[in-house]
CSV table of C-alpha atoms in Angstrom, one decimal:
chain,number,residue,atom,x,y,z
A,220,UNK,CA,-2.4,-16.0,-36.2
A,221,UNK,CA,-5.0,-16.6,-33.5
A,222,UNK,CA,-7.7,-14.0,-32.6
A,223,UNK,CA,-7.0,-11.8,-29.6
A,224,UNK,CA,-8.5,-13.0,-26.3
A,225,UNK,CA,-11.1,-11.0,-24.4
A,226,UNK,CA,-8.4,-10.1,-21.9
A,227,UNK,CA,-6.1,-8.7,-24.6
A,228,UNK,CA,-8.8,-6.8,-26.2
A,229,UNK,CA,-9.8,-5.3,-22.8
A,230,UNK,CA,-6.3,-4.2,-22.2
A,231,UNK,CA,-6.2,-2.7,-25.7
A,232,UNK,CA,-9.4,-0.8,-25.0
A,233,UNK,CA,-8.0,0.6,-21.7
A,234,UNK,CA,-4.7,1.4,-23.3
A,235,UNK,CA,-3.0,-0.8,-20.7
A,236,UNK,CA,-1.2,-2.9,-23.3
A,237,UNK,CA,2.2,-1.5,-23.8
A,238,UNK,CA,2.0,-2.1,-27.6
A,239,UNK,CA,0.5,-4.8,-29.8
A,240,UNK,CA,3.1,-7.0,-31.6
A,241,UNK,CA,3.2,-6.1,-35.3
A,242,UNK,CA,1.7,-9.4,-36.3
A,243,UNK,CA,-1.1,-8.9,-33.6
A,244,UNK,CA,-1.8,-5.5,-34.9
A,245,UNK,CA,-1.9,-6.8,-38.5
A,246,UNK,CA,-4.3,-9.5,-37.5
A,247,UNK,CA,-6.5,-7.0,-35.6
A,248,UNK,CA,-6.7,-4.7,-38.6
A,249,UNK,CA,-7.6,-7.6,-41.0
A,250,UNK,CA,-9.8,-9.7,-38.7
A,251,UNK,CA,-13.5,-8.6,-38.7
A,252,UNK,CA,-14.4,-10.7,-35.7
A,253,UNK,CA,-11.6,-9.2,-33.6
A,254,UNK,CA,-12.7,-5.7,-34.5
A,255,UNK,CA,-16.3,-6.5,-33.8
A,256,UNK,CA,-15.3,-7.9,-30.4
A,257,UNK,CA,-13.3,-4.8,-29.7
A,258,UNK,CA,-16.3,-2.5,-30.6
A,259,UNK,CA,-18.7,-4.6,-28.6
A,260,UNK,CA,-16.5,-4.9,-25.6
A,261,UNK,CA,-15.7,-1.2,-25.6
A,262,UNK,CA,-19.4,-0.4,-25.6
A,263,UNK,CA,-20.0,-3.0,-22.8
A,264,UNK,CA,-17.3,-1.5,-20.7
A,265,UNK,CA,-18.6,2.0,-21.2
A,266,UNK,CA,-22.1,0.9,-20.5
A,267,UNK,CA,-21.2,-0.9,-17.3
A,268,UNK,CA,-19.1,2.0,-16.1
A,269,UNK,CA,-21.9,4.3,-16.7
A,270,UNK,CA,-24.4,2.1,-15.0
A,271,UNK,CA,-22.3,1.6,-11.9
A,272,UNK,CA,-21.6,5.3,-11.8
A,273,UNK,CA,-25.3,6.0,-11.9
A,274,UNK,CA,-25.6,4.2,-8.5
A,275,UNK,CA,-23.0,6.5,-7.0
A,276,UNK,CA,-24.1,9.5,-5.0
A,277,UNK,CA,-22.3,12.8,-4.7
A,278,UNK,CA,-22.1,14.8,-1.5
A,279,UNK,CA,-24.2,17.9,-1.4
A,280,UNK,CA,-21.3,19.9,-0.2
A,281,UNK,CA,-17.8,19.2,1.2
A,282,UNK,CA,-18.1,19.5,5.0
A,283,UNK,CA,-15.3,21.2,7.0
A,284,UNK,CA,-13.0,18.6,8.4
A,285,UNK,CA,-13.6,18.2,12.1
A,286,UNK,CA,-10.8,16.8,14.1
A,287,UNK,CA,-12.5,14.3,16.5
A,288,UNK,CA,-12.4,15.3,20.2
A,289,UNK,CA,-10.9,12.0,21.1
A,290,UNK,CA,-7.8,12.9,19.1
A,291,UNK,CA,-7.5,16.6,20.2
A,292,UNK,CA,-7.9,15.9,24.0
A,293,UNK,CA,-5.9,12.8,24.3
A,294,UNK,CA,-2.7,13.1,26.3
A,295,UNK,CA,0.5,12.8,24.3
A,296,UNK,CA,1.4,9.2,23.8
A,297,UNK,CA,4.1,8.0,26.1
A,298,UNK,CA,6.4,5.5,24.6
A,299,UNK,CA,5.9,2.2,26.4
A,300,UNK,CA,8.8,-0.2,26.8
A,301,UNK,CA,8.4,-3.9,26.8
A,302,UNK,CA,8.7,-5.9,30.0
A,303,UNK,CA,12.0,-7.4,29.1
A,304,UNK,CA,13.5,-4.0,28.7
A,305,UNK,CA,12.2,-2.9,32.1
A,306,UNK,CA,13.6,-6.0,33.7
A,307,UNK,CA,16.9,-5.5,32.0
A,308,UNK,CA,17.0,-1.8,33.1
A,309,UNK,CA,16.6,-3.0,36.8
A,310,UNK,CA,18.8,-6.0,36.8
A,311,UNK,CA,21.9,-4.7,35.0
A,312,UNK,CA,22.6,-1.8,37.4
A,313,UNK,CA,21.7,-4.0,40.4
A,314,UNK,CA,24.3,-6.6,39.3
A,315,UNK,CA,26.9,-3.9,38.7
A,316,UNK,CA,26.3,-2.3,42.2
A,317,UNK,CA,26.5,-5.7,43.9
A,318,UNK,CA,29.8,-6.5,42.2
A,319,UNK,CA,31.3,-3.2,43.1
A,320,UNK,CA,30.3,-3.4,46.8
A,321,UNK,CA,31.6,-6.9,47.4
A,322,UNK,CA,35.2,-7.2,48.8
A,323,UNK,CA,37.5,-8.0,46.0
A,324,UNK,CA,39.7,-10.5,48.0
A,325,UNK,CA,36.6,-12.5,48.7
A,326,UNK,CA,35.6,-12.6,45.2
A,327,UNK,CA,38.9,-13.0,43.4
A,328,UNK,CA,41.4,-14.5,45.7
A,329,UNK,CA,41.4,-18.1,46.9
A,330,UNK,CA,43.3,-19.0,50.1
A,331,UNK,CA,46.8,-20.2,49.1
A,332,UNK,CA,47.9,-23.2,51.1
A,333,UNK,CA,50.4,-25.3,49.2
A,334,UNK,CA,51.1,-28.8,50.4
A,335,UNK,CA,54.7,-30.0,51.2
A,336,UNK,CA,54.6,-32.2,48.1
A,337,UNK,CA,53.6,-29.4,45.8
A,338,UNK,CA,56.4,-27.2,47.2
A,339,UNK,CA,59.0,-30.0,46.6
A,340,UNK,CA,57.7,-30.5,43.1
A,341,UNK,CA,58.0,-26.8,42.5
A,342,UNK,CA,61.5,-26.6,43.8
A,343,UNK,CA,62.6,-29.6,41.8
A,344,UNK,CA,61.2,-28.2,38.6
A,345,UNK,CA,62.9,-24.9,39.1
A,346,UNK,CA,66.2,-26.6,39.9
A,347,UNK,CA,66.5,-28.0,36.4
A,348,UNK,CA,67.1,-25.5,33.7
A,349,UNK,CA,65.7,-26.8,30.5
A,350,UNK,CA,68.0,-24.6,28.4
A,351,UNK,CA,71.2,-26.0,29.7
A,352,UNK,CA,72.7,-29.2,28.3
A,353,UNK,CA,71.7,-32.4,29.9
A,354,UNK,CA,75.2,-33.4,30.8
A,355,UNK,CA,75.7,-30.3,32.8
A,356,UNK,CA,72.7,-31.1,35.0
A,357,UNK,CA,73.4,-33.0,38.2
A,358,UNK,CA,72.3,-36.6,38.1
A,359,UNK,CA,71.6,-38.2,41.5
A,360,UNK,CA,72.2,-41.9,41.5
A,361,UNK,CA,70.7,-44.1,44.2
A,362,UNK,CA,71.2,-47.8,44.8
A,363,UNK,CA,68.5,-49.6,46.8
A,364,UNK,CA,68.3,-53.2,48.0
A,365,UNK,CA,65.5,-55.6,47.5
A,366,UNK,CA,63.5,-54.0,50.3
A,367,UNK,CA,63.8,-50.5,48.8
A,368,UNK,CA,66.3,-49.2,51.3
A,369,UNK,CA,68.9,-46.8,49.9
A,370,UNK,CA,72.2,-48.5,50.0
A,371,UNK,CA,74.3,-46.0,48.0
A,372,UNK,CA,73.8,-42.4,46.8
A,373,UNK,CA,76.0,-40.4,44.6
A,374,UNK,CA,76.2,-37.6,42.1
A,375,UNK,CA,78.0,-37.2,38.8
B,4,UNK,CA,-1.7,20.5,7.8
B,5,UNK,CA,-2.1,22.6,4.7
B,6,UNK,CA,-1.2,19.6,2.6
B,7,UNK,CA,-3.9,17.6,4.4
B,8,UNK,CA,-6.5,20.2,3.7
B,9,UNK,CA,-5.6,20.2,0.0
B,10,UNK,CA,-5.9,16.4,-0.2
B,11,UNK,CA,-9.2,16.6,1.7
B,12,UNK,CA,-10.7,19.1,-0.6
B,13,UNK,CA,-9.3,17.3,-3.7
B,14,UNK,CA,-10.4,13.8,-2.9
B,15,UNK,CA,-13.5,14.1,-0.6
B,16,UNK,CA,-15.9,13.8,-3.5
B,17,UNK,CA,-14.2,10.9,-5.2
B,18,UNK,CA,-14.0,9.0,-2.0
B,19,UNK,CA,-17.6,9.7,-1.2
B,20,UNK,CA,-18.6,8.5,-4.7
B,21,UNK,CA,-16.6,5.3,-4.2
B,22,UNK,CA,-18.1,4.6,-0.8
B,23,UNK,CA,-21.6,5.2,-2.0
B,24,UNK,CA,-21.2,2.4,-4.6
B,25,UNK,CA,-21.1,-0.1,-1.8
B,26,UNK,CA,-24.4,-1.0,-0.2
B,27,UNK,CA,-24.4,1.8,2.4
B,28,UNK,CA,-26.8,4.5,3.3
B,29,UNK,CA,-25.9,8.2,3.2
B,30,UNK,CA,-25.1,8.4,6.9
B,31,UNK,CA,-22.9,5.3,6.8
B,32,UNK,CA,-21.1,6.7,3.7
B,33,UNK,CA,-20.5,10.0,5.4
B,34,UNK,CA,-19.2,8.3,8.5
B,35,UNK,CA,-16.9,6.1,6.5
B,36,UNK,CA,-15.5,9.0,4.5
B,37,UNK,CA,-14.9,10.9,7.7
B,38,UNK,CA,-13.2,7.9,9.2
B,39,UNK,CA,-10.9,7.5,6.2
B,40,UNK,CA,-9.8,11.1,6.4
B,41,UNK,CA,-9.3,10.9,10.2
B,42,UNK,CA,-6.9,8.0,9.5
B,43,UNK,CA,-5.1,10.1,7.0
B,44,UNK,CA,-5.0,13.0,9.5
B,45,UNK,CA,-3.4,10.7,12.1
B,46,UNK,CA,-0.8,9.6,9.5
B,47,UNK,CA,0.1,13.2,8.9
B,48,UNK,CA,0.0,14.0,12.6
B,49,UNK,CA,2.4,11.2,13.5
B,50,UNK,CA,4.8,12.4,10.9
B,51,UNK,CA,4.4,9.5,8.5
B,52,UNK,CA,4.7,10.3,4.8
B,53,UNK,CA,1.9,9.1,2.5
B,54,UNK,CA,3.5,8.9,-0.8
B,55,UNK,CA,0.4,8.4,-3.0
B,56,UNK,CA,-2.5,9.9,-1.0
B,57,UNK,CA,-5.1,9.0,-3.7
B,58,UNK,CA,-4.2,5.3,-3.7
B,59,UNK,CA,-3.9,5.3,0.1
B,60,UNK,CA,-7.3,6.8,0.5
B,61,UNK,CA,-8.9,4.4,-2.0
B,62,UNK,CA,-7.3,1.5,-0.2
B,63,UNK,CA,-8.4,2.5,3.2
B,64,UNK,CA,-11.9,3.4,2.0
B,65,UNK,CA,-12.3,0.0,0.3
B,66,UNK,CA,-11.2,-1.9,3.3
B,67,UNK,CA,-13.5,0.0,5.7
B,68,UNK,CA,-16.4,-0.5,3.3
B,69,UNK,CA,-15.8,-4.2,2.9
B,70,UNK,CA,-15.6,-4.5,6.7
B,71,UNK,CA,-18.8,-2.5,7.3
B,72,UNK,CA,-20.7,-4.5,4.7
B,73,UNK,CA,-19.5,-7.9,5.8
B,74,UNK,CA,-20.3,-7.0,9.5
B,75,UNK,CA,-23.8,-6.1,8.5
B,76,UNK,CA,-24.2,-9.5,6.8
B,77,UNK,CA,-26.8,-8.6,4.3
B,78,UNK,CA,-29.5,-11.2,3.9
B,79,UNK,CA,-31.6,-9.6,1.2
B,80,UNK,CA,-32.9,-12.0,-1.4
B,81,UNK,CA,-32.1,-11.1,-4.9
B,82,UNK,CA,-34.7,-13.4,-6.3
B,83,UNK,CA,-37.2,-10.7,-6.8
B,84,UNK,CA,-34.7,-8.5,-8.5
B,85,UNK,CA,-33.7,-11.3,-10.9
B,86,UNK,CA,-37.3,-11.5,-12.1
B,87,UNK,CA,-37.1,-7.8,-12.9
B,88,UNK,CA,-33.8,-8.2,-14.7
B,89,UNK,CA,-34.9,-10.9,-17.0
B,90,UNK,CA,-38.5,-9.7,-17.5
B,91,UNK,CA,-39.4,-9.5,-21.2
B,92,UNK,CA,-42.4,-7.2,-20.9
B,93,UNK,CA,-41.7,-3.8,-22.3
B,94,UNK,CA,-44.2,-2.2,-20.0
B,95,UNK,CA,-42.5,-3.6,-17.0
B,96,UNK,CA,-39.1,-2.5,-18.1
B,97,UNK,CA,-40.2,1.0,-18.9
B,98,UNK,CA,-41.8,1.3,-15.4
B,99,UNK,CA,-38.6,0.6,-13.6
B,100,UNK,CA,-37.8,3.7,-11.7
B,101,UNK,CA,-34.4,4.9,-10.6
B,102,UNK,CA,-34.4,3.0,-7.3
B,103,UNK,CA,-35.3,-0.3,-8.9
B,104,UNK,CA,-32.6,0.3,-11.5
B,105,UNK,CA,-30.1,0.9,-8.8
B,106,UNK,CA,-31.2,-2.2,-7.1
B,107,UNK,CA,-30.7,-4.2,-10.3
B,108,UNK,CA,-27.2,-2.9,-10.7
B,109,UNK,CA,-26.3,-3.5,-7.1
B,110,UNK,CA,-27.7,-7.0,-7.2
B,111,UNK,CA,-25.8,-7.7,-10.4
B,112,UNK,CA,-22.6,-6.6,-8.6
B,113,UNK,CA,-23.5,-8.8,-5.7
B,114,UNK,CA,-23.5,-11.8,-8.0
B,115,UNK,CA,-19.8,-11.3,-8.8
B,116,UNK,CA,-17.0,-12.6,-6.6
B,117,UNK,CA,-15.7,-10.1,-4.1
B,118,UNK,CA,-12.4,-9.4,-5.9
B,119,UNK,CA,-14.2,-9.1,-9.3
B,120,UNK,CA,-16.8,-6.7,-7.8
B,121,UNK,CA,-14.0,-4.6,-6.3
B,122,UNK,CA,-12.1,-4.5,-9.6
B,123,UNK,CA,-15.2,-3.4,-11.5
B,124,UNK,CA,-16.0,-0.7,-9.0
B,125,UNK,CA,-12.5,0.6,-9.1
B,126,UNK,CA,-12.5,0.4,-12.9
B,127,UNK,CA,-15.7,2.5,-12.9
B,128,UNK,CA,-13.8,5.1,-10.9
B,129,UNK,CA,-11.4,5.5,-13.7
B,130,UNK,CA,-8.4,4.0,-11.9
B,131,UNK,CA,-5.6,2.6,-14.0
B,132,UNK,CA,-4.8,-1.1,-13.8
B,133,UNK,CA,-1.8,-0.3,-11.6
B,134,UNK,CA,-3.9,1.6,-9.2
B,135,UNK,CA,-6.5,-1.1,-9.1
B,136,UNK,CA,-3.8,-3.7,-8.3
B,137,UNK,CA,-2.5,-1.5,-5.5
B,138,UNK,CA,-5.9,-0.8,-4.0
B,139,UNK,CA,-7.4,-4.2,-4.3
B,140,UNK,CA,-4.2,-6.2,-3.6
B,141,UNK,CA,-4.7,-8.2,-6.7
B,142,UNK,CA,-1.6,-8.9,-8.9
B,143,UNK,CA,-1.2,-6.4,-11.7
B,144,UNK,CA,-1.2,-9.1,-14.3
B,145,UNK,CA,-4.5,-10.5,-13.0
B,146,UNK,CA,-6.4,-7.2,-13.2
B,147,UNK,CA,-7.3,-7.4,-16.9
B,148,UNK,CA,-8.3,-11.1,-16.5
B,149,UNK,CA,-10.6,-10.3,-13.5
B,150,UNK,CA,-12.0,-7.3,-15.2
B,151,UNK,CA,-12.9,-9.0,-18.5
B,152,UNK,CA,-14.4,-11.9,-16.6
B,153,UNK,CA,-16.5,-9.6,-14.5
B,154,UNK,CA,-17.7,-7.6,-17.4
B,155,UNK,CA,-18.7,-10.8,-19.2
B,156,UNK,CA,-20.6,-11.9,-16.1
B,157,UNK,CA,-22.3,-8.5,-15.9
B,158,UNK,CA,-23.3,-8.5,-19.6
B,159,UNK,CA,-26.5,-10.6,-19.2
B,160,UNK,CA,-27.4,-9.1,-15.9
B,161,UNK,CA,-27.3,-5.6,-17.2
B,162,UNK,CA,-28.4,-6.4,-20.8
B,163,UNK,CA,-31.3,-4.0,-21.0
B,164,UNK,CA,-29.1,-0.9,-20.6
B,165,UNK,CA,-26.4,-2.4,-22.6
B,166,UNK,CA,-28.7,-2.9,-25.6
B,167,UNK,CA,-30.0,0.6,-25.1
B,168,UNK,CA,-26.5,1.9,-25.6
B,169,UNK,CA,-25.9,-0.4,-28.5
B,170,UNK,CA,-28.9,1.0,-30.3
B,171,UNK,CA,-27.8,4.6,-29.8
């Protein structure tokens, strides 16, 4: 078993070591150098404590606690908000008011001007019911010549 | 505020004693102690709870003292004091008056690293390792290491008084 270190002995002196291990304690009891170090270090610590405390001064009396005038006369602290919070507080209601005052038709409705082609497409799409059988729908058959002119037109 | 007054009366002397261990004159010490308690008063006034007033006061006092001392930037030479420390003449040693002895102790403390000095000062105040760790900001596990190292460094510097005690 190795001897205890200065640090371990210091903790032992100050009772800051939770507990020595049984083998450490056995060693401490049986080792004269560890016990000598313990005694010497204990005396050193006491001596240095005493010497440092001899430097310290004590107050002649405990003065009454005076609250500084700067604390007593200051106005109550107003909670200051950051710049972004101030900007947000201005902009959010402004946007809301602007939106409310604008005419809704100008904002939401676009002018509806369907072209003839789009009307024809719409009607054609609506004329065919996707749920009915294909055979039931009308099939228009057109025959054209080489120039693309309609020669014959018929339905089923 | 009754709680504050109790704390003030209970801890004024110990804080004053702690502050006086730093290189400060009596006026500075009084100002610092007042300053520390004003800070505590403000904490109470703003409704903040101080869970461990003793540790809180020590922590604030130590920080204020370190700031004050470092701002002053002491330039005193410790050479002259070193000669006194290691002097072998008995007559010289017996003639050291209180002020010179204090100067030796303060100079010995100055030779330590700042965190070691702080640990030793707090240790001399009778604080536990846990309290020392909280006040100084050093890890709890490093307190004993720093303390034993600092005591070893102080041993030759304060050997005269140490041997006086050994012979008792």
